[in-house]
Short mmCIF file of C-alpha atoms in Angstrom, two decimals:
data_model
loop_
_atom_site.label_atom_id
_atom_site.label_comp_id
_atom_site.label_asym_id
_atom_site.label_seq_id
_atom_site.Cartn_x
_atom_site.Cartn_y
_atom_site.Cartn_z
CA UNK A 118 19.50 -39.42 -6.21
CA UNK A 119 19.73 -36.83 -8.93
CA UNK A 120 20.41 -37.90 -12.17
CA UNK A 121 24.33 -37.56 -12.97
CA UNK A 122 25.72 -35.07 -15.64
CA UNK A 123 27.08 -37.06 -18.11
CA UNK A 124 29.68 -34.74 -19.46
CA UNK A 125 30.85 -33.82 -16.41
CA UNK A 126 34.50 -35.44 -16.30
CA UNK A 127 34.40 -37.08 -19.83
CA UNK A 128 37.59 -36.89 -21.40
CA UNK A 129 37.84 -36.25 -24.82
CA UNK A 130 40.59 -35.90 -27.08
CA UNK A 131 40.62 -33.00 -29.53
CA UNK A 132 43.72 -33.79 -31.76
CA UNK A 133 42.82 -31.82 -34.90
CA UNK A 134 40.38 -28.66 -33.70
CA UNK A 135 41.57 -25.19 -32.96
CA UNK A 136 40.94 -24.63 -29.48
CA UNK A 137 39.55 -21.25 -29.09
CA UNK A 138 38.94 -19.56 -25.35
CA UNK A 139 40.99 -18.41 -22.54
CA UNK A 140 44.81 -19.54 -22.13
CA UNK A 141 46.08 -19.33 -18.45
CA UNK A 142 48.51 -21.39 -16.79
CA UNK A 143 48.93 -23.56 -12.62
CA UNK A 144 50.12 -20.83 -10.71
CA UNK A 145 49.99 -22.93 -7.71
CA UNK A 146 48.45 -26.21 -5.99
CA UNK A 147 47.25 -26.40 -2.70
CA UNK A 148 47.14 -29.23 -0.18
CA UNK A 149 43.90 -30.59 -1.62
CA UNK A 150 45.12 -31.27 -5.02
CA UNK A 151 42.98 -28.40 -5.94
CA UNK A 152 44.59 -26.04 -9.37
CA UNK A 153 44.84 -22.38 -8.55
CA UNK A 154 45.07 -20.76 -12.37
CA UNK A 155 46.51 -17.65 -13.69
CA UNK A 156 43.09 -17.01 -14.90
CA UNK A 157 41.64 -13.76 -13.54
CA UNK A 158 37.95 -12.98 -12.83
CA UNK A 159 37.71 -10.52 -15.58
CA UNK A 160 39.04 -12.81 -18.11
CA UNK A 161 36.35 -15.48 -17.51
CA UNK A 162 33.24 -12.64 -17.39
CA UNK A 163 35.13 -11.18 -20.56
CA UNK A 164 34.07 -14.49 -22.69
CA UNK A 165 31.13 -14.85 -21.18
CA UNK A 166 30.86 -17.58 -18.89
CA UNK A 167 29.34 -17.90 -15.64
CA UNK A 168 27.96 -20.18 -12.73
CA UNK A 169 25.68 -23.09 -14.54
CA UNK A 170 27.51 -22.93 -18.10
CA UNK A 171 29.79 -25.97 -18.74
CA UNK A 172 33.19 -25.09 -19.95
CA UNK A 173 36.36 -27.21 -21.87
CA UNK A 174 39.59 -27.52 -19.92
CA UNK A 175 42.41 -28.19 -22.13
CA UNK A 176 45.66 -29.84 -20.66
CA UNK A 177 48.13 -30.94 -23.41
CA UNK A 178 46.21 -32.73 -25.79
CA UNK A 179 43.15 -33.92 -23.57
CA UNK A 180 40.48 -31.58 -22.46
CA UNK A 181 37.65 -32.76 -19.97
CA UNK A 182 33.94 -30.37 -19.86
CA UNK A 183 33.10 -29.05 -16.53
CA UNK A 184 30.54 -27.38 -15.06
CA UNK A 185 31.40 -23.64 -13.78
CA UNK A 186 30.41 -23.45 -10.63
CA UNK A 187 30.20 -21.88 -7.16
CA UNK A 188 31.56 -24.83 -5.18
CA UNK A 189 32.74 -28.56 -5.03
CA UNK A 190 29.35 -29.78 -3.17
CA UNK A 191 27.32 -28.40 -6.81
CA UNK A 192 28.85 -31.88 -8.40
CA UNK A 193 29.18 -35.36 -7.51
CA UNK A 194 31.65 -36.62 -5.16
CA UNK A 195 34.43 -37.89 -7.74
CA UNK A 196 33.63 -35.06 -10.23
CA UNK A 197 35.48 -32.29 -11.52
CA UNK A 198 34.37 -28.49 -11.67
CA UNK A 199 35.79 -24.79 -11.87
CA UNK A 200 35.00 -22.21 -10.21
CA UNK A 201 36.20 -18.56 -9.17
CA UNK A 202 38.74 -18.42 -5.53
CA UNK A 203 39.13 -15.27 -4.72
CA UNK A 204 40.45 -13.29 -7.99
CA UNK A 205 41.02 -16.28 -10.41
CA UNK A 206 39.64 -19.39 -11.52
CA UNK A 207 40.15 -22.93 -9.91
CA UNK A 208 39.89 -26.16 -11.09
CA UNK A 209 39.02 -28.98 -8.71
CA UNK A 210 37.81 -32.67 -7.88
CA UNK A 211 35.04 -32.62 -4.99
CA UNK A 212 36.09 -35.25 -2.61
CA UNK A 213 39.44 -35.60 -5.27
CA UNK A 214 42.97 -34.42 -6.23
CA UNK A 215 42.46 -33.04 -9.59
CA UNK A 216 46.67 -31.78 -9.94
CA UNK A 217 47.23 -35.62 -9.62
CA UNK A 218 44.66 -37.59 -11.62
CA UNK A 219 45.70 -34.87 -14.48
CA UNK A 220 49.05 -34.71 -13.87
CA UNK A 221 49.75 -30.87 -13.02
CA UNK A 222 52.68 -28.86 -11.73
CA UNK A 223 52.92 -24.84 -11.53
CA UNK A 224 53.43 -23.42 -14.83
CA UNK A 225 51.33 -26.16 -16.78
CA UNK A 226 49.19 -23.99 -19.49
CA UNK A 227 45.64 -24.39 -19.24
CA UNK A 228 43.12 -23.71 -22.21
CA UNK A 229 39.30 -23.04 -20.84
CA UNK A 230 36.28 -22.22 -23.43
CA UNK A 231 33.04 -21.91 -23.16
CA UNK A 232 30.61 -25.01 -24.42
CA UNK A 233 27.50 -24.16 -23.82
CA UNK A 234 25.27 -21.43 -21.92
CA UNK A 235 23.27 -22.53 -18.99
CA UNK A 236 23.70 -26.17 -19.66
CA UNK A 237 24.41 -26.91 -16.19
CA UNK A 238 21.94 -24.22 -14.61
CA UNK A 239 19.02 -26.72 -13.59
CA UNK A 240 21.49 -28.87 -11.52
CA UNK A 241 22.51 -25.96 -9.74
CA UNK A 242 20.17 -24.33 -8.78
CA UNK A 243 18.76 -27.54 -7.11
CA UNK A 244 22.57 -27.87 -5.71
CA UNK A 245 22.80 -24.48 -4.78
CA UNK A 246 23.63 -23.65 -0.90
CA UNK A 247 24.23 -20.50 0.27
CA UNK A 248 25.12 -19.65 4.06
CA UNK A 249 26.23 -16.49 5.62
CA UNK A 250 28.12 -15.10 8.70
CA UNK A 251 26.03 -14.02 10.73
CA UNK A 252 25.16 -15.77 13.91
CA UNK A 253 21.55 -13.65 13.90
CA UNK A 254 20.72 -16.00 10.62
CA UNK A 255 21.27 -19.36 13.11
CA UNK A 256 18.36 -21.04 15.38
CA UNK A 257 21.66 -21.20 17.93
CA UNK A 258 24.88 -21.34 19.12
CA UNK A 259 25.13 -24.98 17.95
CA UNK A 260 23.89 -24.99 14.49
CA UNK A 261 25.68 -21.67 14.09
CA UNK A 262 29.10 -23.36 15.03
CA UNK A 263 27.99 -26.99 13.06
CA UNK A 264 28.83 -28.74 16.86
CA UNK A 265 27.04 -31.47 17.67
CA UNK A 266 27.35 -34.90 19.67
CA UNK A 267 27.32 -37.81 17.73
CA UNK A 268 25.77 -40.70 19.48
CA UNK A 269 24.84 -42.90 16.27
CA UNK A 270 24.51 -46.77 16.67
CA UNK A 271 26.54 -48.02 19.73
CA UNK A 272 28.75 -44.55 20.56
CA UNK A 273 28.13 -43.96 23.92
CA UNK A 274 27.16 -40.45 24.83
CA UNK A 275 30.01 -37.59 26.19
CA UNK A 276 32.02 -39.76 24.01
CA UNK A 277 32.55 -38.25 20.53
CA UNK A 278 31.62 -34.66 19.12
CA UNK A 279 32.66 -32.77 15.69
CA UNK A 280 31.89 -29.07 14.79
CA UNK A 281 34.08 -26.62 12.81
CA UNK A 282 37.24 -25.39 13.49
CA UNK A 283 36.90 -23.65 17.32
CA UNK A 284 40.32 -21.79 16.98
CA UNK A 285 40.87 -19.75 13.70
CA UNK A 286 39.98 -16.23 12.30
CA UNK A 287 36.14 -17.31 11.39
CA UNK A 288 32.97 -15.88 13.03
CA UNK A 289 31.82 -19.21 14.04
CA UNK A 290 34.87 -20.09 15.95
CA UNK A 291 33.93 -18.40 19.26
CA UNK A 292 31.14 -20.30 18.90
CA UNK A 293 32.38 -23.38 18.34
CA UNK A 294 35.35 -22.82 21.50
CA UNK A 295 32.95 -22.13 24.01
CA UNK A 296 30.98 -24.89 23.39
CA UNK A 297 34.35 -27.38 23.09
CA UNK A 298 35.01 -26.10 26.11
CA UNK A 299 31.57 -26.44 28.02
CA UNK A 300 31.42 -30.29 26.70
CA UNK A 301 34.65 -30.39 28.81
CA UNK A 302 36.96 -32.02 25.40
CA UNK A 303 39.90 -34.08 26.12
CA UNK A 304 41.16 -34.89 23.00
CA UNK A 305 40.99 -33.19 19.43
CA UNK A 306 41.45 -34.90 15.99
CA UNK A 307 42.26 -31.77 13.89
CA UNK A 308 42.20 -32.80 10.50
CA UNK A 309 42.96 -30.03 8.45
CA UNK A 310 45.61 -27.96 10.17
CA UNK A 311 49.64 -28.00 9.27
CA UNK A 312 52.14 -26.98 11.86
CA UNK A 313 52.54 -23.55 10.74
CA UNK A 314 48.32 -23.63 10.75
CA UNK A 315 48.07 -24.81 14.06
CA UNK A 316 50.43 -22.88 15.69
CA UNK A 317 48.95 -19.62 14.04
CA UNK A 318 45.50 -21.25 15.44
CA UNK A 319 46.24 -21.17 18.77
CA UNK A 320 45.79 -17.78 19.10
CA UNK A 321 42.13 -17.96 19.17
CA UNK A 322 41.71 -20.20 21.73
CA UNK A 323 43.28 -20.67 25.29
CA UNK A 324 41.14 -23.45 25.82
CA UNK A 325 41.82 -24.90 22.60
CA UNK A 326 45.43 -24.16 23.09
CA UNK A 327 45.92 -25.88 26.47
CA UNK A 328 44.36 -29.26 24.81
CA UNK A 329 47.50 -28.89 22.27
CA UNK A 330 50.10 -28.11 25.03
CA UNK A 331 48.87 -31.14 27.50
CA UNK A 332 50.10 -33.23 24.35
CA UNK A 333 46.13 -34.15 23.33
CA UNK A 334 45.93 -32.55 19.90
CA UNK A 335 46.68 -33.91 16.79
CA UNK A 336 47.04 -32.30 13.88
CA UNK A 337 46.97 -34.21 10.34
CA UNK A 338 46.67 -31.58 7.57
CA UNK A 339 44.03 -34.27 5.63
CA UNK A 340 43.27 -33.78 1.58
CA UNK A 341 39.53 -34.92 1.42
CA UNK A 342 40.28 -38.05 -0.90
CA UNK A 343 39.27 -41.17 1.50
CA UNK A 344 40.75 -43.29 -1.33
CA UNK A 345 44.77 -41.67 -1.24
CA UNK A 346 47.29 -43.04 0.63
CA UNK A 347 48.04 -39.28 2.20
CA UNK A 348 44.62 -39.53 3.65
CA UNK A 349 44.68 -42.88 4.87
CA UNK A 350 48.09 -43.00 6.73
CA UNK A 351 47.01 -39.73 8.19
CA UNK A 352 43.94 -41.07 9.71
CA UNK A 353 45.26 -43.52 10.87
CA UNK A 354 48.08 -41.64 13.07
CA UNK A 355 44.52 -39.83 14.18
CA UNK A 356 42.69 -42.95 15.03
CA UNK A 357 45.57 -44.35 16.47
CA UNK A 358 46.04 -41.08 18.50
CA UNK A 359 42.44 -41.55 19.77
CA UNK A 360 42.99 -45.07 21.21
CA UNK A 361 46.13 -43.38 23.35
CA UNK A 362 44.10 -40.82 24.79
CA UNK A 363 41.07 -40.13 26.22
CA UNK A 364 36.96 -38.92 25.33
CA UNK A 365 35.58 -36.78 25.07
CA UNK A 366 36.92 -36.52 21.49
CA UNK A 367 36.56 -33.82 19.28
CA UNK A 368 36.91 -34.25 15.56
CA UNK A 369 36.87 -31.44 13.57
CA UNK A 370 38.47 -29.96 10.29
CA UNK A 371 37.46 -26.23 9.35
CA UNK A 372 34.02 -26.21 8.74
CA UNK A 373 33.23 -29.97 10.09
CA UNK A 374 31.36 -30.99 7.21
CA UNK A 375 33.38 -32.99 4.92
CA UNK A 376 36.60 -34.56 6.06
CA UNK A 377 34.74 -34.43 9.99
CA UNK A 378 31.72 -36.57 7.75
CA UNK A 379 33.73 -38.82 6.41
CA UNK A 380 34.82 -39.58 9.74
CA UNK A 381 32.47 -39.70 11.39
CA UNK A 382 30.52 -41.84 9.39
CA UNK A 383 33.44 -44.48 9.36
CA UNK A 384 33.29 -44.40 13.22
CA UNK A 385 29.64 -44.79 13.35
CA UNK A 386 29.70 -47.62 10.92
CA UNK A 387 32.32 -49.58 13.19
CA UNK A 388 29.68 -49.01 16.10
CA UNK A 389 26.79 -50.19 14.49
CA UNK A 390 25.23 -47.65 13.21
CA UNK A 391 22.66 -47.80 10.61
CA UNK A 392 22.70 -46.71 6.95
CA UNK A 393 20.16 -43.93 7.65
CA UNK A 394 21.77 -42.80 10.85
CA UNK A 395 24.98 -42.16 8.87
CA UNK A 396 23.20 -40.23 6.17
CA UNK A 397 21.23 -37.80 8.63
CA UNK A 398 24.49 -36.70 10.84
CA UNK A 399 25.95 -36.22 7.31
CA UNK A 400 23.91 -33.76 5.89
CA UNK A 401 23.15 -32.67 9.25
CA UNK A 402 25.97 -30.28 8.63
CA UNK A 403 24.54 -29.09 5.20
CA UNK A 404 20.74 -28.60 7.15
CA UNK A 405 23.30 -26.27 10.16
CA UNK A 406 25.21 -24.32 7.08
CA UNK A 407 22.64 -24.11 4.44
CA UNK A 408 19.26 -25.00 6.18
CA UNK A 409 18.96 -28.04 3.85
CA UNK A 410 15.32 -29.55 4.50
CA UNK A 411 14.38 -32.95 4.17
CA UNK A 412 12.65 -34.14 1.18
CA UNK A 413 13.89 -32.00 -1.00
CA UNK A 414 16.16 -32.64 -4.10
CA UNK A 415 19.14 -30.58 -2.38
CA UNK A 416 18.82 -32.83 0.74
CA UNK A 417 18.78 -35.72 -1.78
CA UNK A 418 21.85 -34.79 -3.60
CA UNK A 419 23.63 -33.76 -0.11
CA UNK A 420 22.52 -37.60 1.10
CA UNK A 421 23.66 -38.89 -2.53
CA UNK A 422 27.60 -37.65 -1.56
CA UNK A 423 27.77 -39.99 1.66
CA UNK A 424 26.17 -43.08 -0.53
CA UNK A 425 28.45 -42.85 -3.09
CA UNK A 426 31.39 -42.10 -0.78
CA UNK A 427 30.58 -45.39 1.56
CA UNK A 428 30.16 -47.42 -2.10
CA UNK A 429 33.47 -45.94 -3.32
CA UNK A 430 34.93 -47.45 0.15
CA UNK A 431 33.52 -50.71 -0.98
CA UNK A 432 35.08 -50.66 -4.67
CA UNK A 433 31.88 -49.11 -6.32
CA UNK A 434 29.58 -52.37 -4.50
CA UNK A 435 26.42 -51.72 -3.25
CA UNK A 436 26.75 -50.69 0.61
CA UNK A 437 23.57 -51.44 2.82
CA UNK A 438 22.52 -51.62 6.65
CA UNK A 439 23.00 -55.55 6.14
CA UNK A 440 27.25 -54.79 5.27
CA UNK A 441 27.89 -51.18 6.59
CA UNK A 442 29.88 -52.58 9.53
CA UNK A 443 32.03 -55.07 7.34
CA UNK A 444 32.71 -52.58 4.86
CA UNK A 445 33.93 -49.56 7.40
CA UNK A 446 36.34 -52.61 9.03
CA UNK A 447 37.30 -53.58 5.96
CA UNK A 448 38.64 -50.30 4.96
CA UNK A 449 39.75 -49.83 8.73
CA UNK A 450 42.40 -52.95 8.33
CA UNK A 451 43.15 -53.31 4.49
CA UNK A 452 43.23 -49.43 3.43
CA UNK A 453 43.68 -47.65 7.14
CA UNK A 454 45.88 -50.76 8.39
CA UNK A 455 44.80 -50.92 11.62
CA UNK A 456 44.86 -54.49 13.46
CA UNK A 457 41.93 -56.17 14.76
CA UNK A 458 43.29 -55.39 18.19
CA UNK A 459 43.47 -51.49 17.79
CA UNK A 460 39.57 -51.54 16.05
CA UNK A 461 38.78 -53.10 18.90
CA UNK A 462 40.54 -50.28 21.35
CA UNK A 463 38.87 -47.82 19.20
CA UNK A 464 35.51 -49.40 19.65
CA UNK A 465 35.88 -49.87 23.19
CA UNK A 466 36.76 -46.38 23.41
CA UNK A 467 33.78 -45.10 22.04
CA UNK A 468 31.28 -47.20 24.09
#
């Protein structure tokens, strides 16, 4: 795994120094917990700071150093970062909720500076995944659309699939419908969608939309911290929805990578699948999106986020193919609160 960057989330208290840089303020925070600033493009490129440069953020009278980068999967899961969104500058947690382990609102000033040039530039440009549009750029429909089956340890096949989201304004989603469609889905586990998104997502999918009518379609509008209570009540209406109902399953969010992964890899481990199984339908997404390859140090670092992600789930203990299963229960009854009687109408669904 790649070495971590050990200033990356460090607080540090600067009572006494003048605090020289760029003063913005929370102009809004999504449902992620990520911090949408005031802080335009042109003020960042003004003072000098770009992608692989680490940067101060000042809240009050604690400031943590960040790398700036292009986006959350260039640091560890659990680590904070900025980057641009659109037209301004956002602060964020990959795999966290940075407005609530800082304590942010709207109107909250912010005080970013420059630290030091390049600093972070080696780790990115290992990190660094870029993807485009175009389905000409894609070996197929398939990896184009990040849909696959996932058949890992005991989940019987025509059973459980994930891909990105088949029914929203993205070139992938025709993609992504037809083939929902063609693997004849029953049920859909959308985990990022709110009302208002799902009913605007409709539109882009008859098929997709006639799941949702029949009453088969959940949608949970999911943060990506496994470790919130948001997250895990939410799941567990999903999981619970998925005993009611029946496979094939689809479980998707918008791209299918992250929240789908987590997922995904929690249902595999309950089926016993294998540590290395988990970890190659993982980055599996990352190899469809970014053409990761194996054996290299971006595949490594990809790999590195579901680790650390199981060992989180297992209070920061080492997680291995000898207590995979026990840990994924574990979390499925003490965090998720599921009885042993629904895990075991989950399993039996999935066999």
């Amino acid at each position: 795994m790649l070495k971590k960057f050990v200033l990356i989330g460090v607080l540090v208290v600067l009572s006494a120094m003048v605090f020289a840089g760029i003063i913005g303020h929370v102009q809004e925070v999504d449902k992620y917990g990520n911090v949408h600033t005031d802080i335009p493009v042109e003020a960042v490129v003004y003072a000098a700071i770009e992608a692989g440069d680490t940067v101060s953020i000042r809240i009050g009278e604690t400031t943590i150093v960040v790398p700036f980068v292009t986006t959350y999967g260039d640091v560890d899961r659990g680590s904070a970062l900025a980057r641009y969104s659109g037209d301004h500058v956002l602060l964020a947690i990959n795999y966290g909720n940075f407005a609530q382990t800082y304590g942010l609102e709207a109107g909250t000033m912010i005080r970013m500076a420059l630290v030091e040039k390049g600093a972070y530039k080696e780790e990115l440009e290992i990190r660094h995944l870029v993807r485009t549009d175009l389905r000409s750029d894609y070996a197929s429909d398939e990896v184009f659309a990040n849909f696959r089956e996932i058949t890992i340890g005991n989940i019987a096949p025509h059973r459980l699939y994930r891909c990105s989201h088949p029914s929203i304004d993205d070139p992938r989603a025709p993609y992504a419908a037809a083939l929902v469609e063609a693997a004849g889905i029953k049920t859909v586990i959308n985990l990022s969608d709110s009302d208002e998104e799902l009913a605007a997502s409709y539109a882009y999918s008859q098929y997709y939309k006639s799941i949702g009518e029949a009453g088969n379609l959940i949608n949970l509008n999911m943060g990506v911290d496994m470790l919130s209570d948001d997250f895990s009540q939410k799941l567990k209406s999903g999981l619970l929805f998925m005993i009611e109902k029946e496979p094939p399953y689809l479980v998707h969010c918008v791209e299918g990578k992250d929240r789908a992964g987590i997922v995904g890899a929690l249902l595999g481990a309950i089926m016993d699948a294998k540590t290395g199984e988990i970890y190659a339908d993982y980055v599996k997404s990352y190899e469809n999106y970014y053409k990761v390859a194996p054996g290299t140090l971006a595949y490594e670092a990809v790999e590195g986020i579901i680790a650390d992600i199981l060992v989180a789930m297992n209070d920061g203990n080492p997680v291995d193919d000898s207590n995979i299963k026990e840990v994924a229960l574990n979390y499925l009854k003490t965090k998720i609160g599921l009885s042993d009687v629904q895990i075991a109408a989950l399993q039996a669904k999935l066999k």
